[in-house]
PDB file of C-alpha atoms in Angstrom:
ATOM      1  CA  MET A 132      -0.018   0.192  -0.137  1.00  0.00           C
ATOM      2  CA  PRO A 133       1.395   3.465  -1.001  1.00  0.00           C
ATOM      3  CA  GLN A 134       2.323   5.928   2.030  1.00  0.00           C
ATOM      4  CA  LYS A 135      -0.198   8.280   2.450  1.00  0.00           C
ATOM      5  CA  GLU A 136       2.222  11.234   2.566  1.00  0.00           C
ATOM      6  CA  VAL A 137       3.351  10.305  -1.254  1.00  0.00           C
ATOM      7  CA  VAL A 138      -0.260  10.130  -2.371  1.00  0.00           C
ATOM      8  CA  TYR A 139      -1.442  13.460  -0.667  1.00  0.00           C
ATOM      9  CA  ASN A 140       1.883  15.382  -2.138  1.00  0.00           C
ATOM     10  CA  LEU A 141       1.109  13.988  -5.506  1.00  0.00           C
ATOM     11  CA  LEU A 142      -2.532  15.130  -5.323  1.00  0.00           C
ATOM     12  CA  ALA A 143      -1.570  18.486  -3.936  1.00  0.00           C
ATOM     13  CA  VAL A 144       1.045  19.415  -6.484  1.00  0.00           C
ATOM     14  CA  LYS A 145      -1.615  18.348  -9.402  1.00  0.00           C
ATOM     15  CA  LYS A 146      -4.030  21.007  -7.807  1.00  0.00           C
ATOM     16  CA  ARG A 147      -6.922  19.287  -9.854  1.00  0.00           C
ATOM     17  CA  ALA A 148      -9.148  16.220  -9.270  1.00  0.00           C
ATOM     18  CA  VAL A 149      -7.794  13.066 -10.841  1.00  0.00           C
ATOM     19  CA  ALA A 150      -9.528   9.892 -11.808  1.00  0.00           C
ATOM     20  CA  LEU A 151      -8.778   6.906  -9.351  1.00  0.00           C
ATOM     21  CA  GLN A 152      -8.064   5.021 -12.176  1.00  0.00           C
ATOM     22  CA  LYS A 153      -5.209   7.205 -13.745  1.00  0.00           C
ATOM     23  CA  LEU A 154      -3.779   7.894 -10.493  1.00  0.00           C
ATOM     24  CA  SER A 155      -3.353   3.798  -9.808  1.00  0.00           C
ATOM     25  CA  GLU A 156      -1.547   3.796 -12.860  1.00  0.00           C
ATOM     26  CA  GLU A 157       0.884   6.688 -12.500  1.00  0.00           C
ATOM     27  CA  LEU A 158       1.491   5.338  -8.686  1.00  0.00           C
ATOM     28  CA  ASP A 159       1.677   1.350 -10.132  1.00  0.00           C
ATOM     29  CA  THR A 160      -0.628   0.603  -7.293  1.00  0.00           C
ATOM     30  CA  PRO A 161      -3.508  -1.768  -7.623  1.00  0.00           C
ATOM     31  CA  MET A 162      -6.803   0.331  -7.138  1.00  0.00           C
ATOM     32  CA  PRO A 163      -8.159  -1.384  -4.181  1.00  0.00           C
ATOM     33  CA  HIS A 164      -4.842  -0.651  -2.212  1.00  0.00           C
ATOM     34  CA  LEU A 165      -4.919   2.991  -3.483  1.00  0.00           C
ATOM     35  CA  PHE A 166      -8.387   3.334  -2.447  1.00  0.00           C
ATOM     36  CA  LYS A 167      -7.901   2.138   0.879  1.00  0.00           C
ATOM     37  CA  THR A 168      -5.251   4.817   1.345  1.00  0.00           C
ATOM     38  CA  LEU A 169      -7.370   7.316  -0.381  1.00  0.00           C
ATOM     39  CA  LYS A 170     -10.225   6.715   2.319  1.00  0.00           C
ATOM     40  CA  SER A 171      -7.788   7.031   5.223  1.00  0.00           C
ATOM     41  CA  LEU A 172      -6.667  10.332   3.841  1.00  0.00           C
ATOM     42  CA  GLU A 173     -10.299  11.308   3.539  1.00  0.00           C
ATOM     43  CA  SER A 174     -11.038  10.642   7.052  1.00  0.00           C
ATOM     44  CA  GLU A 175      -8.211  12.833   8.020  1.00  0.00           C
ATOM     45  CA  GLY A 176      -9.845  15.560   6.083  1.00  0.00           C
ATOM     46  CA  LEU A 177      -6.810  15.762   3.554  1.00  0.00           C
ATOM     47  CA  VAL A 178      -8.724  14.629   0.203  1.00  0.00           C
ATOM     48  CA  GLU A 179     -11.882  14.574  -1.019  1.00  0.00           C
ATOM     49  CA  VAL A 180     -13.186  11.649  -2.905  1.00  0.00           C
ATOM     50  CA  TYR A 181     -16.265  11.623  -5.010  1.00  0.00           C
ATOM     51  CA  TYR A 182     -18.116  10.196  -8.182  1.00  0.00           C
ATOM     52  CA  GLY A 183     -17.234  12.201 -11.526  1.00  0.00           C
ATOM     53  CA  LYS A 184     -19.536  13.296 -14.395  1.00  0.00           C
ATOM     54  CA  GLU A 185     -18.603   9.937 -16.204  1.00  0.00           C
ATOM     55  CA  LYS A 186     -20.439   6.724 -14.993  1.00  0.00           C
ATOM     56  CA  ALA A 187     -18.483   4.863 -12.162  1.00  0.00           C
ATOM     57  CA  GLN A 188     -15.721   7.179 -12.200  1.00  0.00           C
ATOM     58  CA  VAL A 189     -14.114   7.933  -8.698  1.00  0.00           C
ATOM     59  CA  MET A 190     -12.398  11.195  -8.696  1.00  0.00           C
ATOM     60  CA  VAL A 191     -10.136  12.441  -6.007  1.00  0.00           C
ATOM     61  CA  ARG A 192      -8.430  15.495  -5.065  1.00  0.00           C
ATOM     62  CA  ALA A 193      -6.265  17.030  -2.295  1.00  0.00           C
ATOM     63  CA  LYS A 194      -7.681  19.802   0.021  1.00  0.00           C
ATOM     64  CA  THR A 195      -5.293  22.824   0.335  1.00  0.00           C
ATOM     65  CA  ILE A 196      -5.033  25.506   2.700  1.00  0.00           C
ATOM     66  CA  GLU A 197      -7.313  27.516  -0.128  1.00  0.00           C
ATOM     67  CA  ASP A 198     -10.006  25.199   0.792  1.00  0.00           C
ATOM     68  CA  PHE A 199     -10.232  26.064   4.378  1.00  0.00           C
ATOM     69  CA  MET A 200      -9.619  29.978   3.852  1.00  0.00           C
ATOM     70  CA  LEU A 201     -12.717  31.655   3.079  1.00  0.00           C
TER      71      LEU A 201
END
């Protein structure tokens, strides 16, 4: 399973939502293992996991300081 810090940093650098499948390919990690890491990061409030516009597409993006500033 990939380290949470590596996954979060990669998402934060991208500054946009990424499909779970593309992230899995980029990290060369099976989707179930990556999804478990992402759910852990989501429970810590560091990422947002949601369904994309296309059917059955899971999207993820890092929450950054801008998300918490009003």
